[in-house]
Structures are given as C-alpha cells and as structure tokens.
Amino acid sequence: MDVSAQLEAQKSKFKSINVEKQVPLQFDLGLLASFDTNALEENKLKTETDNYLKTYTRDGTQLLINEIFQLPLTSVQDVGVVVELPKIVTAIPREKPLPKPNPPTRWERFAKIKGIKKNKKSKLIYDEEKGEWVPRWGYKGANDDGSNEWLVPVPDNADPFEDQFTKLREAKKVRISKNEARRRRNMDEAETGETQKLENKSKAGAKALKKTELHQQISVAKTSTASLGKFDKPIKGEPSNTKGVKRKFEPNIGDIQKEKEARLNILNKIIDKKGEVLNVRKAIAKNHQEN
Amino acid sequence: MRPLTEDETKVFFEKLTKYIGKNVLHLVDRSDETYYFRLHNEKVYYVSDSMLRQAVSIGRDQLASLGVCFGKFTKSKKFKLHITALDYLAQYAKYKLWIKPNGEGSFLYGNHVLKAHIGRITEDTPEHQGVIIFSMSDIPLGFGVTARSTVEIRKLKPTDIVAFHQADIGEYLREQDTLF
C-alpha cells in the first residue's frame, strides 16, 4: 500500500520545519526561550506588518520546537512522552527580596553577651562499649539518658519502693515538654519582635517603663481588697487615685451668698498669708510730714 | 461654663494679688451688681450676674466668650493673665511704672522695659513685683514684673532691663486668635 502520495499531500499543507536564518538563534531551553539577533526586513515590516510578523514568529517558534525535540525523550506513565528541560542558563534577577535574618533567640542573645561560641559536633560518635560508630543523638544513639536502661541502681537516699524506671521515663517526658515550650516561646518571640524590642530599649526607657508599670500595679493592688480599697487608711504623701472618679462642680447659678462667702474666705486666706509688712521708710516719712 | 473649684480659685487669686494685692476684694465684692468668675474652655471670665443668666442659654460649643476674659489655665493648671484684664488691673494697681514716649514703641512690640525708658516708678517697689505699665499720659499699656527694686534701679545702666514684659496692648493685634 503506497501512502507516500497522501503523506506528500499532508506535508504540503504545512510549511517546512527547516528554517533558514542568517544568524543562528540562541536557546535557553530551561526557560523555553529563543533569542533572535537577526535584523528585521524594514520594507516588509512597513508594507505588510501583520503577515511579516506572523511568519517571523512562526519561524522562531519552529526553531525552538526543533531544539526541544532534539532533547532525549522519555515515556512517563499516565502522562505520556516527556522531555527533561536542561538547567536555566540566563541569569534572571530575584523574584522576591532577600529574606530577613531571624531575630536572635533567648539563648543566642545570652551566648552573645557571654561570648559562648558554638562548637560544631560530628554526627557519629565512637561508642566504646559497642566498639562502633553510633549517632550522637537519635535512633540507636549514644545519649540515651537512661530511659532504656535494663539495670538502674537505686540511690541511697531514695524511697526503696519508688520505681526508678518510671522515674527516669517521667524525667525524660518533662525535659521534652520543657524543650517544646521553649521552642514555642522562641517562635512567638520571633513573631512579635520582642527580642528586637528588648534590644532597642535603652536603660532610661526601661526604668521609666518599670516605674509606670509599678504605678499601675500599685493602683490595681489598692483596689484589690474586699471593699475595693474604700475603707483603707490613706497613706501620707501618696497621691489619691482620682481615676474613674467623676469630678463634681458647683452649679453655674447657685447660691449667690454662699459663693461670695467662699471666695472671700479664700481671698482673705491668701492676703493674710502674704501679710502687709509695715513699710518703715514710708512710715517715718509720713511721720515727718505730719510733724 | 462652670464656677472655679477651690484649687483653681486659689491659683487665680494668688496671681491677681501679685498685681493688685488686697484690691481683689473689690472685684469679688461689688456694690452695684454681683460679678462672677466663670471657667469656660480653660479660660476665666469675669461676668456680671445679668449677663451670666443670659449666657447660660448658649450651648457649650456655641459660646465663644463672655464678659471680660481675665486669662486662662494652662495644661499644668497654672494661671496666665491675658492683656484683656488690663482695665481692672490698672484701676486697682498698687505698683505702677510710667514709660517715656520713646520707650512706648519698644514695649508695645513685646520687648522688656529698659532703664532708659522709665519715666516714673512707684516708690518702694520690691524686686519681682507685678507692676502695671502706663504711658506718661496715664494710659495703661500693659503689665510686667520688676527685675530690680526701685532702690536698685538708680544704680543700673541705661540699657539694663528694669521690668520683664508680660503683656501689652499690642497683643490685641498680634494675638487676636488666642486672646479671648
């Protein structure tokens, strides 16, 4: 059966897969990109822009697809025939900004102040007993901290009926929970930026904060009695808590006489305090005049 | 609008007595009509009884000013006398200072009073005493605080400050917005 004629007919429908270019294209198959440095034909661009650009793009895409098909094909189940793209060659700028360094945890801050340096430890450690290299921690590790011991000596000062095995296991559980709590606290502190706050706080600021905190605590403690601090004896020199107490004023047009009297009282007190000092010089001068 | 509390009245009267001494009595206790001191927006107003009864019907936000504004209480509850009180202070002044015509301009622009500008001063004025400042034609110009007592003024140079400026009638133009 000769199907070559039909094949020819089919082929003639489409354009040729071979494309001639003056300057060969550069390809970055990792990005599925081709870079064409050929010059565009000016007259064609001006006269028949759409068609020219269409054929130009088609040629470029054809060359790119030729390159892709040159890569080794593999058949993957459920997906089909697949080509593995090579690594990206062109250097593209970062998509996202650089990540900020994590704020130091409580231990890191302490270590910085004390000058404690981290010593890098090896993962495997030579176990003398077993005579082989075992992991320092973890599964079948060396630091078992006694939770899987087969023999545990009872110390002298311990209760003879106490179960030493459960004691060790409970201790380990406590240690794990403490560690977990610390880890969670570190995470929370990193989130809220508390470590930054503590680092940036100046000594004077910390003192002032402490003072206001103390004042608040005092005022809270004062009202934390059974009768909300109403019948407590007032301490000398302590400012009375006027928070939440509504001020009461005299009525705008109240008792005229009363107001006048009150005012005069205050005024007289002030004048008496000042005192009219006898002006000796003036008195003498006056006396002279009279005489 | 409300009457002054005891503490506020004390501070206010103390300030007044610095300038007019015992004569504050004449402000409080008047023969013709009772006058009151009322507080509104931290300012102290001296208002007659009839005026007060009318002012009561104006809302708090709508009431701008009433009677004579004597001064205002600052954020830290100190009292500052304004120039608008000058009429009453000048009437009852105990210690006065007269400025020569060539010194008037300087004082009205807000400068302190120099010895060269003094025309007259009441005898026995102590140091740091509140004085009312007049022109030679007995027009009250403002008030201030003496820098030196009358006795010491004689020994000063002409360019030395004699009284510190506190308020002058030029402020009516300079500080229109905040005065009343």
PDB file of C-alpha atoms in Angstrom, chain A residues 166-268:
ATOM      1  CA  THR A 166       9.242   5.209  85.606  1.00  0.00           C
ATOM      2  CA  LYS A 167      11.110   7.961  87.379  1.00  0.00           C
ATOM      3  CA  LEU A 168      13.623   8.167  84.518  1.00  0.00           C
ATOM      4  CA  ARG A 169      10.918   7.996  81.903  1.00  0.00           C
ATOM      5  CA  GLU A 170       8.904  10.761  83.616  1.00  0.00           C
ATOM      6  CA  ALA A 171      12.020  12.930  83.832  1.00  0.00           C
ATOM      7  CA  LYS A 172      12.588  12.496  80.112  1.00  0.00           C
ATOM      8  CA  LYS A 173       8.992  13.467  79.363  1.00  0.00           C
ATOM      9  CA  VAL A 174       9.383  16.589  81.481  1.00  0.00           C
ATOM     10  CA  ARG A 175      12.535  17.511  79.601  1.00  0.00           C
ATOM     11  CA  ILE A 176      10.842  17.055  76.258  1.00  0.00           C
ATOM     12  CA  SER A 177       7.853  19.213  77.251  1.00  0.00           C
ATOM     13  CA  LYS A 178      10.152  21.952  78.567  1.00  0.00           C
ATOM     14  CA  ASN A 179      12.105  21.939  75.345  1.00  0.00           C
ATOM     15  CA  GLU A 180       8.896  22.135  73.352  1.00  0.00           C
ATOM     16  CA  ALA A 181       7.705  25.067  75.462  1.00  0.00           C
ATOM     17  CA  ARG A 182      10.986  26.876  74.877  1.00  0.00           C
ATOM     18  CA  ARG A 183      10.789  26.239  71.146  1.00  0.00           C
ATOM     19  CA  ARG A 184       7.250  27.614  71.029  1.00  0.00           C
ATOM     20  CA  ARG A 185       8.246  30.627  73.099  1.00  0.00           C
ATOM     21  CA  ASN A 186      11.106  31.339  70.724  1.00  0.00           C
ATOM     22  CA  MET A 187       8.719  31.176  67.797  1.00  0.00           C
ATOM     23  CA  ASP A 188       6.266  33.545  69.469  1.00  0.00           C
ATOM     24  CA  GLU A 189       9.009  35.967  70.383  1.00  0.00           C
ATOM     25  CA  ALA A 190      10.371  35.907  66.859  1.00  0.00           C
ATOM     26  CA  GLU A 191       6.891  36.676  65.564  1.00  0.00           C
ATOM     27  CA  THR A 192       6.112  39.547  67.876  1.00  0.00           C
ATOM     28  CA  GLY A 193       9.578  41.027  67.565  1.00  0.00           C
ATOM     29  CA  GLU A 194      10.016  41.050  71.310  1.00  0.00           C
ATOM     30  CA  THR A 195      13.710  40.378  71.129  1.00  0.00           C
ATOM     31  CA  GLN A 196      14.106  43.450  68.959  1.00  0.00           C
ATOM     32  CA  LYS A 197      12.160  45.469  71.452  1.00  0.00           C
ATOM     33  CA  LEU A 198      14.313  44.273  74.306  1.00  0.00           C
ATOM     34  CA  GLU A 199      17.489  45.025  72.401  1.00  0.00           C
ATOM     35  CA  ASN A 200      16.446  48.503  71.357  1.00  0.00           C
ATOM     36  CA  LYS A 201      15.172  49.517  74.747  1.00  0.00           C
ATOM     37  CA  SER A 202      17.537  51.968  76.401  1.00  0.00           C
ATOM     38  CA  LYS A 203      18.274  51.791  80.095  1.00  0.00           C
ATOM     39  CA  ALA A 204      16.419  55.032  80.831  1.00  0.00           C
ATOM     40  CA  GLY A 205      13.412  53.874  78.862  1.00  0.00           C
ATOM     41  CA  ALA A 206      13.376  50.568  80.689  1.00  0.00           C
ATOM     42  CA  LYS A 207      13.465  52.385  84.025  1.00  0.00           C
ATOM     43  CA  ALA A 208      10.576  54.674  83.085  1.00  0.00           C
ATOM     44  CA  LEU A 209       8.574  51.700  81.835  1.00  0.00           C
ATOM     45  CA  LYS A 210       9.216  49.917  85.101  1.00  0.00           C
ATOM     46  CA  LYS A 211       8.053  52.972  87.030  1.00  0.00           C
ATOM     47  CA  THR A 212       4.773  53.291  85.171  1.00  0.00           C
ATOM     48  CA  GLU A 213       4.267  49.550  85.448  1.00  0.00           C
ATOM     49  CA  LEU A 214       4.818  49.793  89.198  1.00  0.00           C
ATOM     50  CA  HIS A 215       2.339  52.665  89.493  1.00  0.00           C
ATOM     51  CA  GLN A 216      -0.249  50.671  87.609  1.00  0.00           C
ATOM     52  CA  GLN A 217       0.338  47.643  89.767  1.00  0.00           C
ATOM     53  CA  ILE A 218       0.067  49.728  92.927  1.00  0.00           C
ATOM     54  CA  SER A 219      -3.229  51.248  91.837  1.00  0.00           C
ATOM     55  CA  VAL A 220      -4.563  47.812  90.947  1.00  0.00           C
ATOM     56  CA  ALA A 221      -3.403  46.358  94.258  1.00  0.00           C
ATOM     57  CA  LYS A 222      -5.045  49.179  96.160  1.00  0.00           C
ATOM     58  CA  THR A 223      -8.480  48.324  94.865  1.00  0.00           C
ATOM     59  CA  SER A 224      -7.975  44.578  95.198  1.00  0.00           C
ATOM     60  CA  THR A 225      -9.342  44.399  98.726  1.00  0.00           C
ATOM     61  CA  ALA A 226     -12.739  43.110  99.733  1.00  0.00           C
ATOM     62  CA  SER A 227     -14.280  46.585  99.822  1.00  0.00           C
ATOM     63  CA  LEU A 228     -12.342  47.816  96.759  1.00  0.00           C
ATOM     64  CA  GLY A 229      -9.985  49.923  98.858  1.00  0.00           C
ATOM     65  CA  LYS A 230     -12.714  52.287 100.085  1.00  0.00           C
ATOM     66  CA  PHE A 231     -12.067  51.993 103.815  1.00  0.00           C
ATOM     67  CA  ASP A 232      -8.276  51.768 103.696  1.00  0.00           C
ATOM     68  CA  LYS A 233      -6.394  54.294 105.748  1.00  0.00           C
ATOM     69  CA  PRO A 234      -4.827  56.829 103.381  1.00  0.00           C
ATOM     70  CA  ILE A 235      -1.044  56.754 103.419  1.00  0.00           C
ATOM     71  CA  LYS A 236       0.682  60.060 103.954  1.00  0.00           C
ATOM     72  CA  GLY A 237       2.243  61.555 100.849  1.00  0.00           C
ATOM     73  CA  GLU A 238       0.619  59.114  98.428  1.00  0.00           C
ATOM     74  CA  PRO A 239      -1.416  60.715  95.655  1.00  0.00           C
ATOM     75  CA  SER A 240      -5.052  59.672  95.889  1.00  0.00           C
ATOM     76  CA  ASN A 241      -6.353  57.707  92.955  1.00  0.00           C
ATOM     77  CA  THR A 242      -8.744  60.001  91.126  1.00  0.00           C
ATOM     78  CA  LYS A 243      -9.086  57.755  88.107  1.00  0.00           C
ATOM     79  CA  GLY A 244     -12.649  56.890  87.371  1.00  0.00           C
ATOM     80  CA  VAL A 245     -13.915  59.366  89.943  1.00  0.00           C
ATOM     81  CA  LYS A 246     -16.234  61.892  88.341  1.00  0.00           C
ATOM     82  CA  ARG A 247     -15.496  65.485  89.400  1.00  0.00           C
ATOM     83  CA  LYS A 248     -18.350  67.416  90.928  1.00  0.00           C
ATOM     84  CA  PHE A 249     -18.730  71.132  90.268  1.00  0.00           C
ATOM     85  CA  GLU A 250     -20.842  73.798  91.896  1.00  0.00           C
ATOM     86  CA  PRO A 251     -23.936  74.742  89.921  1.00  0.00           C
ATOM     87  CA  ASN A 252     -23.432  77.576  87.477  1.00  0.00           C
ATOM     88  CA  ILE A 253     -26.041  79.827  89.054  1.00  0.00           C
ATOM     89  CA  GLY A 254     -26.194  78.613  92.610  1.00  0.00           C
ATOM     90  CA  ASP A 255     -26.436  80.272  95.970  1.00  0.00           C
ATOM     91  CA  ILE A 256     -25.006  83.770  95.437  1.00  0.00           C
ATOM     92  CA  GLN A 257     -24.232  84.463  99.058  1.00  0.00           C
ATOM     93  CA  LYS A 258     -22.567  81.133  99.572  1.00  0.00           C
ATOM     94  CA  GLU A 259     -20.333  81.561  96.563  1.00  0.00           C
ATOM     95  CA  LYS A 260     -19.340  85.070  97.556  1.00  0.00           C
ATOM     96  CA  GLU A 261     -18.517  83.973 101.063  1.00  0.00           C
ATOM     97  CA  ALA A 262     -16.424  81.067  99.845  1.00  0.00           C
ATOM     98  CA  ARG A 263     -14.495  83.341  97.502  1.00  0.00           C
ATOM     99  CA  LEU A 264     -13.884  85.926 100.168  1.00  0.00           C
ATOM    100  CA  ASN A 265     -12.655  83.236 102.516  1.00  0.00           C
ATOM    101  CA  ILE A 266     -10.102  82.017 100.028  1.00  0.00           C
ATOM    102  CA  LEU A 267      -9.028  85.560  99.262  1.00  0.00           C
ATOM    103  CA  ASN A 268      -8.599  86.507 102.879  1.00  0.00           C
TER     104      ASN A 268
END
